[in-house]
Short mmCIF file of N, CA and C in Angstrom, two decimals:
data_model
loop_
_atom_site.label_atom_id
_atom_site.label_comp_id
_atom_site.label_asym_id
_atom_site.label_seq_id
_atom_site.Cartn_x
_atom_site.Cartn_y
_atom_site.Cartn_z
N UNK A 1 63.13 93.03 33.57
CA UNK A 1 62.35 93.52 32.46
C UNK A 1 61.84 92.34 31.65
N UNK A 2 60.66 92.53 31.20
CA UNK A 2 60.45 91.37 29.91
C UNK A 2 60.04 91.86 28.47
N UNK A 3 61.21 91.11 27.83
CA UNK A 3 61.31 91.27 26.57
C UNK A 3 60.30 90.30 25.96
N UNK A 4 59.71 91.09 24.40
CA UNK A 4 58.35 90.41 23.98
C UNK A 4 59.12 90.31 22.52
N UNK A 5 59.51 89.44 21.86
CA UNK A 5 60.18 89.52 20.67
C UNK A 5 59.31 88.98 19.49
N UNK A 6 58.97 89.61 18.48
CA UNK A 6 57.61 89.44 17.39
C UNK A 6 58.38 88.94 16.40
N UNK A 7 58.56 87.73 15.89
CA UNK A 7 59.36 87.58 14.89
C UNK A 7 58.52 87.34 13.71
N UNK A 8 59.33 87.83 12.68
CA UNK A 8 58.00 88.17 11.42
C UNK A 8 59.26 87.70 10.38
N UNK A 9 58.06 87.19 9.22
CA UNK A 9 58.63 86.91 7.74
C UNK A 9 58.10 88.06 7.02
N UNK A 10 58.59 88.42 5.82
CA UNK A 10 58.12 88.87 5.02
C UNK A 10 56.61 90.14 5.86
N UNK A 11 56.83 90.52 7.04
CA UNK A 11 55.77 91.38 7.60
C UNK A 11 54.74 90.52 7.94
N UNK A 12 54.41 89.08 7.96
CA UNK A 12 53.83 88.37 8.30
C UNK A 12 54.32 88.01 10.18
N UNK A 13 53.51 87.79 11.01
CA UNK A 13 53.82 86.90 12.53
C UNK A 13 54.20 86.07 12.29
N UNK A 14 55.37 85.00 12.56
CA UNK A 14 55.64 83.51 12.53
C UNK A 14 56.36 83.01 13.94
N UNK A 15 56.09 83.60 15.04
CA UNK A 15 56.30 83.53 16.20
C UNK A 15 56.59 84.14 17.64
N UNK A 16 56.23 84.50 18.74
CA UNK A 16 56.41 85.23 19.97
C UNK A 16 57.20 84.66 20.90
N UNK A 17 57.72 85.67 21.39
CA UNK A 17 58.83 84.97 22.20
C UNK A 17 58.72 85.93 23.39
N UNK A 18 58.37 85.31 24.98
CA UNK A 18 58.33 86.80 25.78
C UNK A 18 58.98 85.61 26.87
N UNK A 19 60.33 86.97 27.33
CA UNK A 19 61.05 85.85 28.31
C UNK A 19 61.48 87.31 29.50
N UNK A 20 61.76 86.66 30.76
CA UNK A 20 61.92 87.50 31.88
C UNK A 20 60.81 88.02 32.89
N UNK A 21 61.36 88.75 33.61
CA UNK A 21 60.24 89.32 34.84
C UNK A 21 60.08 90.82 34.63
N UNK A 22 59.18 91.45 34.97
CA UNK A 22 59.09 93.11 35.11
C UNK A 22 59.74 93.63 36.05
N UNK A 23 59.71 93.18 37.26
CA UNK A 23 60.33 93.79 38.48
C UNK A 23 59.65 94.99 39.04
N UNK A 24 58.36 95.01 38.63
CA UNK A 24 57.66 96.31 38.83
C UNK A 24 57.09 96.17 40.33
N UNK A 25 56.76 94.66 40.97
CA UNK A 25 56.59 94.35 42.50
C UNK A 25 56.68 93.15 42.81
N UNK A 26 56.66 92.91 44.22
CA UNK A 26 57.35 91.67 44.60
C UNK A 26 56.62 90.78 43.76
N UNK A 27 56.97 89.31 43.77
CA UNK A 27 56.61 88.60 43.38
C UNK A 27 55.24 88.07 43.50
N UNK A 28 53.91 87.72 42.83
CA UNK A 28 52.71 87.77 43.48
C UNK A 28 52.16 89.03 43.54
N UNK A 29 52.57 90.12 42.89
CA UNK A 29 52.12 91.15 43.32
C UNK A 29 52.01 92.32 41.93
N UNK A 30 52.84 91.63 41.12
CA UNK A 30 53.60 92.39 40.00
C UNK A 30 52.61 92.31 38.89
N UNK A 31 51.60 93.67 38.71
CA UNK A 31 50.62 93.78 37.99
C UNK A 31 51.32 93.90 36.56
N UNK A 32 52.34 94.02 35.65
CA UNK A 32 52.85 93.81 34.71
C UNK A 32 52.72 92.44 34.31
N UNK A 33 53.74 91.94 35.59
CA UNK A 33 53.90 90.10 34.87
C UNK A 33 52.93 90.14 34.44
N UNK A 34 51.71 90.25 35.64
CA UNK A 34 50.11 89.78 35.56
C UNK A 34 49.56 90.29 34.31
N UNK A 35 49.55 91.36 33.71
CA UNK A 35 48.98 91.65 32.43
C UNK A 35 49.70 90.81 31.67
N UNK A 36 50.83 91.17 31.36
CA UNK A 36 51.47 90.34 30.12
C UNK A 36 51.20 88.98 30.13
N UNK A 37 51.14 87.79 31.16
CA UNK A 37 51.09 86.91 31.43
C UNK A 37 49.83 86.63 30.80
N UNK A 38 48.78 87.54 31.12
CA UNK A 38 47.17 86.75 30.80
C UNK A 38 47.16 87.10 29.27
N UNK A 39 47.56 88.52 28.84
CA UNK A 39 47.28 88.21 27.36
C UNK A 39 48.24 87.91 26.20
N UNK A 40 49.40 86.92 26.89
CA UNK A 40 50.00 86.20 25.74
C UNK A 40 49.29 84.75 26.33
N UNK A 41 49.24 84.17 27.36
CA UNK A 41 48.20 83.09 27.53
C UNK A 41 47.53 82.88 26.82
N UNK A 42 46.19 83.64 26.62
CA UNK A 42 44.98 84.02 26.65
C UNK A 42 44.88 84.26 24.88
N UNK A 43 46.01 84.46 24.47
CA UNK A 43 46.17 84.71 22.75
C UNK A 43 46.36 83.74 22.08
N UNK A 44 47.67 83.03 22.80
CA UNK A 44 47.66 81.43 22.41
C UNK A 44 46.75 80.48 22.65
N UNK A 45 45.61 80.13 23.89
CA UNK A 45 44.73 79.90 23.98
C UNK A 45 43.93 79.54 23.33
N UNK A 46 43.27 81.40 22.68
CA UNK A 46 42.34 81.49 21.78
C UNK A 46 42.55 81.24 20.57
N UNK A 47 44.19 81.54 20.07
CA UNK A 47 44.19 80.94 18.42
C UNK A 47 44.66 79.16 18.20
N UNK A 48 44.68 78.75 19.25
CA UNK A 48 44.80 77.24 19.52
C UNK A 48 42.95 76.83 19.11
N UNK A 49 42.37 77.17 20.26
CA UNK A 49 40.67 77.03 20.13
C UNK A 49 39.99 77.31 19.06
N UNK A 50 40.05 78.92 18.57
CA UNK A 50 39.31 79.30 17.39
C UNK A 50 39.92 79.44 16.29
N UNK A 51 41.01 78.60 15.56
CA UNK A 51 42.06 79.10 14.60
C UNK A 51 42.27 77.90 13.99
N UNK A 52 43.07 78.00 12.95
CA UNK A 52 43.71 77.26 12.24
C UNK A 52 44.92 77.43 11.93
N UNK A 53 45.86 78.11 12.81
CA UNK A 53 46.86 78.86 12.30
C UNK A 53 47.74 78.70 13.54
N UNK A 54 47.30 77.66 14.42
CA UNK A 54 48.30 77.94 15.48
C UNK A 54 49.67 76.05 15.70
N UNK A 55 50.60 76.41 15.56
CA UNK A 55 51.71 75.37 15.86
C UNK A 55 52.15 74.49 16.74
N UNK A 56 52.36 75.51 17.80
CA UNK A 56 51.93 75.44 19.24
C UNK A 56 52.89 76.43 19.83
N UNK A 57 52.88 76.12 21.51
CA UNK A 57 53.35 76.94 22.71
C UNK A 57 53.85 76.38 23.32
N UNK A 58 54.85 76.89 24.26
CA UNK A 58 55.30 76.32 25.11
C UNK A 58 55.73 77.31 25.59
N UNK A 59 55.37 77.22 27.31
CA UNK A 59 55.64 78.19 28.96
C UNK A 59 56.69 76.95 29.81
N UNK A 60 57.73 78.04 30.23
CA UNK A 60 58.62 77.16 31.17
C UNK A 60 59.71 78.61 31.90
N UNK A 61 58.85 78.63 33.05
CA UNK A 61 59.56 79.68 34.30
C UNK A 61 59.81 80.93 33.62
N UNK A 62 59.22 81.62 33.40
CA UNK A 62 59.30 82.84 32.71
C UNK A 62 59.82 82.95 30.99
N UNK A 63 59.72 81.99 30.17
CA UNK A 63 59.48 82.21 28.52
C UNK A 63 58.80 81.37 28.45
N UNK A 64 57.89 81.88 27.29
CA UNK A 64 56.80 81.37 27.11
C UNK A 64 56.78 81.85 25.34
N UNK A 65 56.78 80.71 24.66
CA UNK A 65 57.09 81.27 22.84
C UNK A 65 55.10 80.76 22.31
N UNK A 66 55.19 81.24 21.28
CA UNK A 66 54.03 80.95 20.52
C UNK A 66 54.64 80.88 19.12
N UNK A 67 54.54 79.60 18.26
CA UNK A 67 54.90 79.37 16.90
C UNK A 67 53.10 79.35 15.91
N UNK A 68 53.50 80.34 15.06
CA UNK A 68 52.33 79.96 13.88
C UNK A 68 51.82 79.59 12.75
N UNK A 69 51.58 78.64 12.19
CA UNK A 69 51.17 78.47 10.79
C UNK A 69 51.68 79.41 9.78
N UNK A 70 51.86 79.15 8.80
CA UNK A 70 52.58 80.77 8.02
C UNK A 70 51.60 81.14 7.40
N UNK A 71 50.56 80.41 6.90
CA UNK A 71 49.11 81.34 6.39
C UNK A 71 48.07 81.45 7.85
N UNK A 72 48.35 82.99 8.46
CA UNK A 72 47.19 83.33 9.25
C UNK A 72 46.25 83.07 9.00
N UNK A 73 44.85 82.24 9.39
CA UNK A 73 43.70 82.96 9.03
C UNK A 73 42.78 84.62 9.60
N UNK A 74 42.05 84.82 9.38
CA UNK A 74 42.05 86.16 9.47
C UNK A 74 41.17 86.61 11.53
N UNK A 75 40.88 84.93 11.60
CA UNK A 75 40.48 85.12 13.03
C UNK A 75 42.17 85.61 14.00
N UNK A 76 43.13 84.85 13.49
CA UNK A 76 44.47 84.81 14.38
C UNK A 76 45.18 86.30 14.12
N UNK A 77 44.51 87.02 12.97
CA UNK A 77 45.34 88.28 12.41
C UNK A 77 44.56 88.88 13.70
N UNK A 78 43.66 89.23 13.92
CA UNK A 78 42.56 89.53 14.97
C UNK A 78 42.82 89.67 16.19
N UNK A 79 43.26 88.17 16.87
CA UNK A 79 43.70 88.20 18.15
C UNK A 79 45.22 88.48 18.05
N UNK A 80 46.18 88.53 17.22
CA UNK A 80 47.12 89.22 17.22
C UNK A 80 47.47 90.84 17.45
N UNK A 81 46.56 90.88 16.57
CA UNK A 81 46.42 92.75 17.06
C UNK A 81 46.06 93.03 17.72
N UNK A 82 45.32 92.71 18.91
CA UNK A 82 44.32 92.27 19.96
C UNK A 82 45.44 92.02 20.96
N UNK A 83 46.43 91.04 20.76
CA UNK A 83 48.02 91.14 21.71
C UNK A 83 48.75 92.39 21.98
N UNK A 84 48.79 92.90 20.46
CA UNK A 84 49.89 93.76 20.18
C UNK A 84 49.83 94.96 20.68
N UNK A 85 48.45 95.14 20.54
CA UNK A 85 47.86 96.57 21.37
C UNK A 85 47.64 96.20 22.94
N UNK A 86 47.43 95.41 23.60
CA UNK A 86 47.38 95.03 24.38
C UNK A 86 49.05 95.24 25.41
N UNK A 87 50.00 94.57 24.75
CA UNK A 87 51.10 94.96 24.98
C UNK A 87 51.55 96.10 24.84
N UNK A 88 51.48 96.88 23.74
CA UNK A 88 51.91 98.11 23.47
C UNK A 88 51.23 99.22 24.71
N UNK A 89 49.84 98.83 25.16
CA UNK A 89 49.34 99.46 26.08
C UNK A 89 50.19 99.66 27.44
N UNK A 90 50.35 98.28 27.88
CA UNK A 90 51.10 98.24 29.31
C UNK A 90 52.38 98.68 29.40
N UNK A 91 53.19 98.41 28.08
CA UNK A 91 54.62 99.19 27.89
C UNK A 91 54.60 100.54 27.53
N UNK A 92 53.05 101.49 27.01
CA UNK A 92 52.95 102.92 27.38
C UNK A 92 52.96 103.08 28.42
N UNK A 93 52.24 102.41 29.07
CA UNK A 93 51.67 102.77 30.73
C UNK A 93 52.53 102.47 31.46
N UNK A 94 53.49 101.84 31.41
CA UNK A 94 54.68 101.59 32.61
C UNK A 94 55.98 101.58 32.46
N UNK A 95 56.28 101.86 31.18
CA UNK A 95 57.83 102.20 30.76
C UNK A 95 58.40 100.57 29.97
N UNK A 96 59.73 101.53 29.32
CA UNK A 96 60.43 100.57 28.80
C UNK A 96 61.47 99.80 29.69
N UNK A 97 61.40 100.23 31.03
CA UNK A 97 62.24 99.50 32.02
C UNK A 97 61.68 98.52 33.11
N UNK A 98 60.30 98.34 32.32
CA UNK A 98 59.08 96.95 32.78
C UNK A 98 58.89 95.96 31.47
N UNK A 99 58.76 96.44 30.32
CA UNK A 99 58.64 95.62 29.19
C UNK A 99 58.94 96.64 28.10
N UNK A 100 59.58 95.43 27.32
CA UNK A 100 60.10 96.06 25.87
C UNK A 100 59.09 95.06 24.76
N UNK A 101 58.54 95.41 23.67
CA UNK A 101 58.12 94.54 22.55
C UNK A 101 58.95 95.04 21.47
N UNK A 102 59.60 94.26 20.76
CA UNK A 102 59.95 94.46 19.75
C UNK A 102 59.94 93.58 18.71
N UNK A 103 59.81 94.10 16.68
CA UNK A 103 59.40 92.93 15.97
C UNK A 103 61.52 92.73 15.54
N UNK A 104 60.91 91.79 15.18
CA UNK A 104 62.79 90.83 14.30
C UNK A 104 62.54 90.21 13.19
N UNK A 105 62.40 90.63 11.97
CA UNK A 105 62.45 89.83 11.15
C UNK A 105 63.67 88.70 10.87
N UNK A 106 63.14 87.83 10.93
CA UNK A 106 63.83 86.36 10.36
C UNK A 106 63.73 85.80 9.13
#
């Protein structure tokens, strides 16, 4: 399963944390990883490129964290929700025994 952990201040994002496999198909094959994979990539990416709000990332064999600035600007609030629904989509569509997201305040 992969866990997507949203850690928030004060209801603010201040970091992502998505660690593990789906197990939904063999390896190479596993259209979960594959979603989740491209749009936490693809989020950090873009608020690295178009943002001011990003810390950095780091991917190593299945976790992959994203740290952020503590004042969002309102492009990174954007592609965040843009994640969140994104995720929330694939964990409707394929169960909580492929991916879990959940927030943690810290």
């Amino acid at each position: 399963m992969i866990h997507v952990s949203i850690q928030t201040h004060n209801r603010n994002i201040k970091a992502i944390f998505c660690t593990g496999h789906a197990g939904y198909a063999e390896a190479g094959e596993d259209i979960v990883c594959s979603a989740v994979s491209i749009l936490l990539i693809n989020t950090a990416n873009s608020i690295e490129k178009f943002t001011d709000s990003f810390l950095g990332s780091d991917e190593d064999d299945g976790v992959l964290s994203l740290v952020l600035k503590d004042d969002l600007d309102e492009k990174a609030l954007v592609l965040l929700d843009s994640l969140i629904l994104g995720l929330t989509t694939v964990q409707n569509e394929y169960g909580n025994e492929y991916l879990v997201v959940e927030y943690k305040e810290v």
